[in-house]
PDB file of C-alpha atoms in Angstrom:
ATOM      1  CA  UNK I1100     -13.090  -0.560 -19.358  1.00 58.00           C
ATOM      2  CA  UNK I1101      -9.835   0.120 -18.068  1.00 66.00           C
ATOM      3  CA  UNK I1102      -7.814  -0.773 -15.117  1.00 80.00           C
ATOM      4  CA  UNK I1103      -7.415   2.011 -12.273  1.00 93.00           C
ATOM      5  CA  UNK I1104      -7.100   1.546  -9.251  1.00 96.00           C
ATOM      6  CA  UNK I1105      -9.544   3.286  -7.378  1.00 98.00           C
ATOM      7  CA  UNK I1106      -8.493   3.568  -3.452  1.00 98.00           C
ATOM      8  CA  UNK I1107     -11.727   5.248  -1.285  1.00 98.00           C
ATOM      9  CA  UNK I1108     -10.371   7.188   2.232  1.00 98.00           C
ATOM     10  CA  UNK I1109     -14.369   7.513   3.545  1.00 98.00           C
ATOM     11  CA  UNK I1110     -14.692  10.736   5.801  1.00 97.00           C
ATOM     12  CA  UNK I1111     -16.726  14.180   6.149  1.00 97.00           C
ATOM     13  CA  UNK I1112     -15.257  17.010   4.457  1.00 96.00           C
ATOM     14  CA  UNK I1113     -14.562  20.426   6.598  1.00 95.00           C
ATOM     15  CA  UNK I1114     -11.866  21.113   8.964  1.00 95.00           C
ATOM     16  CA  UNK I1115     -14.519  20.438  11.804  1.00 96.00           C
ATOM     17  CA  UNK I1116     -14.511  17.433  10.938  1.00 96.00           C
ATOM     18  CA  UNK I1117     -10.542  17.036  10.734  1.00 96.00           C
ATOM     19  CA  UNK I1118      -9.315  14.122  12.827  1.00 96.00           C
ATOM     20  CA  UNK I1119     -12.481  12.416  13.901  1.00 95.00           C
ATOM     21  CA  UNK I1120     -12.914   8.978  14.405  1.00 95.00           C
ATOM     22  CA  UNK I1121     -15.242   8.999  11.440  1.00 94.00           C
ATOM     23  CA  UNK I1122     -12.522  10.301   9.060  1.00 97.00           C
ATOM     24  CA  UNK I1123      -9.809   7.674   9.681  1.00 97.00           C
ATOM     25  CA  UNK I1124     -10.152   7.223   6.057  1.00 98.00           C
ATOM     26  CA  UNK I1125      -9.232  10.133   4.879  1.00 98.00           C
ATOM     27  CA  UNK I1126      -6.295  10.344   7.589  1.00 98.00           C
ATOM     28  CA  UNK I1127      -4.829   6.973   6.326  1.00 98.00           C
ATOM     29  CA  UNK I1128      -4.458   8.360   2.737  1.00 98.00           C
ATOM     30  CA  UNK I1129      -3.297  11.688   3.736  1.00 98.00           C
ATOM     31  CA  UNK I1130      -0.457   9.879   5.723  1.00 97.00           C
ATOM     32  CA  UNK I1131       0.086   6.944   2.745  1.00 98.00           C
ATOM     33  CA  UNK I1132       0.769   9.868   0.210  1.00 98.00           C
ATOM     34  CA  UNK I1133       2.054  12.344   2.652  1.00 96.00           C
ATOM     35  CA  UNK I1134       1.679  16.350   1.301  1.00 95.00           C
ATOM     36  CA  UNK I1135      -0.093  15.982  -2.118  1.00 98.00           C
ATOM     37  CA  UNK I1136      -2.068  17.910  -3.895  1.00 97.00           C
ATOM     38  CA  UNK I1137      -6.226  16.976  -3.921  1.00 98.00           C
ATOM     39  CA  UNK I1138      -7.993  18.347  -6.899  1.00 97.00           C
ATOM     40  CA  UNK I1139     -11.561  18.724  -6.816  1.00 97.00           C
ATOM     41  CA  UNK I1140     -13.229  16.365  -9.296  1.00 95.00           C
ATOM     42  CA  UNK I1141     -17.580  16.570  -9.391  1.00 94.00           C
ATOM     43  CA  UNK I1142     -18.301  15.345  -5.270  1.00 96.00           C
ATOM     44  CA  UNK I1143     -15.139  14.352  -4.532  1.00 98.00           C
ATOM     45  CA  UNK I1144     -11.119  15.234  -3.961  1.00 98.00           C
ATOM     46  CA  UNK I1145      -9.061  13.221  -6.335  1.00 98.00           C
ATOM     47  CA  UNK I1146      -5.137  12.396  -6.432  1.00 98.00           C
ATOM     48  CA  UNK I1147      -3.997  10.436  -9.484  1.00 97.00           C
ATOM     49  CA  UNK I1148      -0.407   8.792  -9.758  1.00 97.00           C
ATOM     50  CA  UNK I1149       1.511   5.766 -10.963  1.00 94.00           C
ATOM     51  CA  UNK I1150       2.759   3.624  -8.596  1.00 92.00           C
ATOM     52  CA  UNK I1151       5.052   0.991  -9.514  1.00 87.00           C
ATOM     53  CA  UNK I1152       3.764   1.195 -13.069  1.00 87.00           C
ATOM     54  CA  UNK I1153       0.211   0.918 -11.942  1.00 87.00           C
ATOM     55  CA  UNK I1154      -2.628   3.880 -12.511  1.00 94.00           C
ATOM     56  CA  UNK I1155      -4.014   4.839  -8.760  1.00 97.00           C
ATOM     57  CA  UNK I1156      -6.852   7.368  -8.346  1.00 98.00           C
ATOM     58  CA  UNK I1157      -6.888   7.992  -4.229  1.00 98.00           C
ATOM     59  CA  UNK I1158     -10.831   9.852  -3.684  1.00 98.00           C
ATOM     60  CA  UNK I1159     -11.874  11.414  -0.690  1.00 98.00           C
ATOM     61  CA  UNK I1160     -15.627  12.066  -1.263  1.00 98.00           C
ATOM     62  CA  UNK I1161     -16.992  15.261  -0.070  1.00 97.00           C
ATOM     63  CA  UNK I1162     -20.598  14.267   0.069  1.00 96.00           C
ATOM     64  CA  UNK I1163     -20.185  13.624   3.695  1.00 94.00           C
ATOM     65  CA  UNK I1164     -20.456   9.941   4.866  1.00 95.00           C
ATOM     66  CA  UNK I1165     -23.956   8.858   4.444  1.00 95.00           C
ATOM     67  CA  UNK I1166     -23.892   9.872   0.756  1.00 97.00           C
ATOM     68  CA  UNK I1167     -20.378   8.796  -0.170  1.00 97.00           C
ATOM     69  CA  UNK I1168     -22.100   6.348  -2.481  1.00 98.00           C
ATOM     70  CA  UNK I1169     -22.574   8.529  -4.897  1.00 97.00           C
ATOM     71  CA  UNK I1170     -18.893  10.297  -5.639  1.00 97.00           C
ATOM     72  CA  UNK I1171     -17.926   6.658  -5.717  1.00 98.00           C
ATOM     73  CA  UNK I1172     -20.373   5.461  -8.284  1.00 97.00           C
ATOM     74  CA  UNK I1173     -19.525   8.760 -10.075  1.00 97.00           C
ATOM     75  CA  UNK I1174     -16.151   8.145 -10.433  1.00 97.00           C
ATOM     76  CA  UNK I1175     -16.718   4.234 -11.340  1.00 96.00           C
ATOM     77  CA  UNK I1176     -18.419   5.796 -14.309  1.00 96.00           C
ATOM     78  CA  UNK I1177     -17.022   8.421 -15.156  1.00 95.00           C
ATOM     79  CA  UNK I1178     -13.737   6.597 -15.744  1.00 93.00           C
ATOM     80  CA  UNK I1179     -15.567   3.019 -16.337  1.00 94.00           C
ATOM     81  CA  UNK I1180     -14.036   1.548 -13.768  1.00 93.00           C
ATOM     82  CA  UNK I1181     -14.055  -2.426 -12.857  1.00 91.00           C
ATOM     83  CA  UNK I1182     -15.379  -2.665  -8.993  1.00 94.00           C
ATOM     84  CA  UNK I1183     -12.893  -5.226  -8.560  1.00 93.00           C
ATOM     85  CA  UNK I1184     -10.643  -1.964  -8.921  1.00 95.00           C
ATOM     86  CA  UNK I1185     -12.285  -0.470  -5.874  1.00 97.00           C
ATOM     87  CA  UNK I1186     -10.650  -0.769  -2.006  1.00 98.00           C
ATOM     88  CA  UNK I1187     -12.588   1.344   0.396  1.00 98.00           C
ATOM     89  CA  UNK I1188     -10.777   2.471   3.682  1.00 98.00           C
ATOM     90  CA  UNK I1189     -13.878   2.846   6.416  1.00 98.00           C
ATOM     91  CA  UNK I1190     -13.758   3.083  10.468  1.00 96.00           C
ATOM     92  CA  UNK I1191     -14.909   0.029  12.810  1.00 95.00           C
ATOM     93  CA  UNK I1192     -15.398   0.862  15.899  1.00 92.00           C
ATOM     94  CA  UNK I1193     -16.163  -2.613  16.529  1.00 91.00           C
ATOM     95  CA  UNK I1194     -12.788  -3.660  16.027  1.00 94.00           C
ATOM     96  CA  UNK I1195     -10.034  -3.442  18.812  1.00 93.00           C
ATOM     97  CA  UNK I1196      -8.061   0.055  18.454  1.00 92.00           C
ATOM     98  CA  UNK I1197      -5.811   0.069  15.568  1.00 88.00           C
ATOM     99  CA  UNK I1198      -6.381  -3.630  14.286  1.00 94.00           C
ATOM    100  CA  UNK I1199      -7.627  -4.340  10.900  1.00 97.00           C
ATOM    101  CA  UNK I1200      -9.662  -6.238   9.056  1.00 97.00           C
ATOM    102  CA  UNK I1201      -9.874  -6.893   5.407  1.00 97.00           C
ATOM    103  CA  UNK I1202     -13.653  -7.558   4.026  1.00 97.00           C
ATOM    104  CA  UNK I1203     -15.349  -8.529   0.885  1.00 97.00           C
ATOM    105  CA  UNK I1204     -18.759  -9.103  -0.554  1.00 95.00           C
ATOM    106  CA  UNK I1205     -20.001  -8.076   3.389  1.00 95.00           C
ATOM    107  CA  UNK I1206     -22.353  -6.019   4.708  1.00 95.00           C
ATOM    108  CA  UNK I1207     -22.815  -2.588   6.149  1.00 95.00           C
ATOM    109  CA  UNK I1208     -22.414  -3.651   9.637  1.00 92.00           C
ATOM    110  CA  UNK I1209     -24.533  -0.496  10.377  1.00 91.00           C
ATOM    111  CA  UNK I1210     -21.716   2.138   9.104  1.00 95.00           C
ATOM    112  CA  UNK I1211     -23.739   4.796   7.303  1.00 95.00           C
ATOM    113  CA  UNK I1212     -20.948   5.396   4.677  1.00 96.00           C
ATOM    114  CA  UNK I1213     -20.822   1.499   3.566  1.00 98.00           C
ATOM    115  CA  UNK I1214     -24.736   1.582   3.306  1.00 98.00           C
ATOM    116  CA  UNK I1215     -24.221   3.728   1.055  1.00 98.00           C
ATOM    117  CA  UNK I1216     -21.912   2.512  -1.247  1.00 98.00           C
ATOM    118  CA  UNK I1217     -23.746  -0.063  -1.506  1.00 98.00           C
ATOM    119  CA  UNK I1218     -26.879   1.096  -2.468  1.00 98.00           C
ATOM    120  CA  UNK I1219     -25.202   3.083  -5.067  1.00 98.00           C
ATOM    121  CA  UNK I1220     -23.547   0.286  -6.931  1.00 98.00           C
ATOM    122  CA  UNK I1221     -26.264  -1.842  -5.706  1.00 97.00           C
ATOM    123  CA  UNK I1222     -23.903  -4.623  -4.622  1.00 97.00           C
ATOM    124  CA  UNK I1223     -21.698  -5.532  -1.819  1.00 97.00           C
ATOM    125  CA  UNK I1224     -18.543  -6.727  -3.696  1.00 96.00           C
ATOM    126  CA  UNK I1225     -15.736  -4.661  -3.232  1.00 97.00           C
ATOM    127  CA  UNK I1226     -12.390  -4.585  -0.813  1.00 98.00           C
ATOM    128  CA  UNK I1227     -12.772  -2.678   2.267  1.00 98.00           C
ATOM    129  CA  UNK I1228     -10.061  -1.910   4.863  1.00 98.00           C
ATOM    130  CA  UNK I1229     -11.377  -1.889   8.319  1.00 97.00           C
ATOM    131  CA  UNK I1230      -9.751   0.065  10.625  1.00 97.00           C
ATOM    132  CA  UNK I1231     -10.195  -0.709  14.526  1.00 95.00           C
ATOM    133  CA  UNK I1232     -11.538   2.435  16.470  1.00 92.00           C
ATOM    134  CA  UNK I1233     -13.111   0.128  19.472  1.00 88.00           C
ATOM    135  CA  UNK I1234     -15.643   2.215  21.579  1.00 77.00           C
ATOM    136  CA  UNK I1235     -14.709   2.039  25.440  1.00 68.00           C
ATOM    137  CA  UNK I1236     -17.039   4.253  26.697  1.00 67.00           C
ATOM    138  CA  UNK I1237     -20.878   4.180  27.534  1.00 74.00           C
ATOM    139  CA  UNK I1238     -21.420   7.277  24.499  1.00 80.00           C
ATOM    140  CA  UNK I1239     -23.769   7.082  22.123  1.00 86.00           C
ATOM    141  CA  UNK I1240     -22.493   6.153  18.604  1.00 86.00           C
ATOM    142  CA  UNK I1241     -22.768   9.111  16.404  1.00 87.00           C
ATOM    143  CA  UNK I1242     -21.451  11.328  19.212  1.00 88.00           C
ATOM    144  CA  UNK I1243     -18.064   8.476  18.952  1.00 90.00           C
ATOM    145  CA  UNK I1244     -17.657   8.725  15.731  1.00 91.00           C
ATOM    146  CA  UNK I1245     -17.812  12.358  15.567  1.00 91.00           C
ATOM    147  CA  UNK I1246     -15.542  12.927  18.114  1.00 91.00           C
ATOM    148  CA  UNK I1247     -12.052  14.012  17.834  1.00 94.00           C
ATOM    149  CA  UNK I1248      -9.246  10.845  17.828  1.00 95.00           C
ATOM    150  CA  UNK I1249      -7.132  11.148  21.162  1.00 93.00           C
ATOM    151  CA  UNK I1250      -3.645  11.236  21.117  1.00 96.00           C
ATOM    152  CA  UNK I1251      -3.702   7.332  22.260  1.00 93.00           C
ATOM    153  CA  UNK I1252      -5.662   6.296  19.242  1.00 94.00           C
ATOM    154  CA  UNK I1253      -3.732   9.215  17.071  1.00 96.00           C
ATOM    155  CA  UNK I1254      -0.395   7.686  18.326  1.00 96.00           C
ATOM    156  CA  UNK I1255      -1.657   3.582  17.602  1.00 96.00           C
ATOM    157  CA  UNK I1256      -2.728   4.207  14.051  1.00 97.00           C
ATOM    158  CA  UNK I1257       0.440   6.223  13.262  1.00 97.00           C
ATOM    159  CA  UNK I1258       2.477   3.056  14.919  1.00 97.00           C
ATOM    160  CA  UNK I1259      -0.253   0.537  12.890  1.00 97.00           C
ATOM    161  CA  UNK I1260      -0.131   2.329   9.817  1.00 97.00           C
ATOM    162  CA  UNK I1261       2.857   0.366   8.400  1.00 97.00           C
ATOM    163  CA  UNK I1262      -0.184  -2.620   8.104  1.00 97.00           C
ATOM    164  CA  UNK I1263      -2.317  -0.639   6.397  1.00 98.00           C
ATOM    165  CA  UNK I1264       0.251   0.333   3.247  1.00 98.00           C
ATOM    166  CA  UNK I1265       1.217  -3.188   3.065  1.00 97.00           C
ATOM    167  CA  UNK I1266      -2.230  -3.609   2.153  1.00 97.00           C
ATOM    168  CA  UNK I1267      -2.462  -0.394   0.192  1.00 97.00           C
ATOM    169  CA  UNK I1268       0.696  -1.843  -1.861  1.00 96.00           C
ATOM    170  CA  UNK I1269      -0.512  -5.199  -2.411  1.00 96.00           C
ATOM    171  CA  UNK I1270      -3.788  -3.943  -3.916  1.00 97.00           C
ATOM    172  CA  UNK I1271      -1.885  -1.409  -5.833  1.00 96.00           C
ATOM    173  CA  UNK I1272       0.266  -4.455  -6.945  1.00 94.00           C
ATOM    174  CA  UNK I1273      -1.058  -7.556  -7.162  1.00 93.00           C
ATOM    175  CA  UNK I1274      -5.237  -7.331  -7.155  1.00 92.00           C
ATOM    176  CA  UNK I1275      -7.637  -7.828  -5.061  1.00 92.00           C
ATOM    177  CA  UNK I1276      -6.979 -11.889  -4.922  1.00 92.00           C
ATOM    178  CA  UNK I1277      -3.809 -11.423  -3.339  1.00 93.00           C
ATOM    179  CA  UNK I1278      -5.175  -8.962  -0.479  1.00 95.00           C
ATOM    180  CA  UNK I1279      -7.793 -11.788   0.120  1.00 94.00           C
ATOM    181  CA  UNK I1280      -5.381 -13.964   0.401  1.00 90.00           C
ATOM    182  CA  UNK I1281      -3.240 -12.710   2.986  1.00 84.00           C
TER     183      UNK I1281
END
């Protein structure tokens, strides 16, 4: 096995589908690594670099959420990959708008996407970056999370997403012990 790190934006693929609440994700990476270029790879969009001297694969799975399991266990294996290797960037619409919250060996907390991760590598022990998307309104979930971000939420990740590549760097950096740690 080698060491990669393996950094998971979870979204839907399709320009429908383009700044929804559900594909905060894929928006954080796409603002971390600004205008890259994806290549498709099996079930998934891929970007590989170096950063700081460190191997990073950056995946957007195009399985659509409730599958996104499987281009992750794909990938794991296909470039036998340590899970300790794996952050996973995911929506919480629990979570106040634009806070965070770092998780670890947790469960699904009813998000689709994470279900299925799960399932696929058939444990729960991997980083995941939780990024608040709090639901105001009296609408049902899947119509939330489907729904275009407005320019409030648009405007309080951009001014959160500072946070979020601290993270991104520390993981990239130093390992999944010192993002626990923080």
């Amino acid at each position: 096995m080698i060491s990669i790190k393996v950094i998971v934006g979870l979204g839907n693929p399709g320009k429908e589908y383009n700044f929804t609440r559900h594909n905060v994700g894929f928006y954080i990476l796409d603002k971390y690594l600004g205008n890259v270029k994806w290549k498709e790879f099996n079930s998934a969009l891929i970007y590989e670099t170096n950063i700081s001297g460190e191997k990073v694969l950056f995946v957007k799975p195009t399985t659509y959420m409730n599958n996104s399991g499987e281009a992750i266990k794909y990938i794991l294996k296909y470039y036998k990959l340590y899970i300790d290797d794996l952050m996973v960037i995911q929506d919480d619409i629990a979570l106040s708008l634009g806070k965070y919250r770092i998780k670890y060996e947790s469960s699904d907390g009813g998000h689709n996407g994470i279900k299925s991760i799960i399932n696929n590598l058939g444990t729960n022990k991997f980083l995941r970056l939780k990024i608040g998307l709090a639901k105001e309104k009296e609408i049902d979930t899947i119509s939330y999370v489907l729904g275009k971000l407005t320019k409030k939420e648009l405007n309080q990740i951009d001014l959160d997403s500072p946070q979020y590549f601290d993270i991104i760097n520390k993981f990239i950096n130093e390992g999944l012990d010192k993002v626990l740690n923080m």
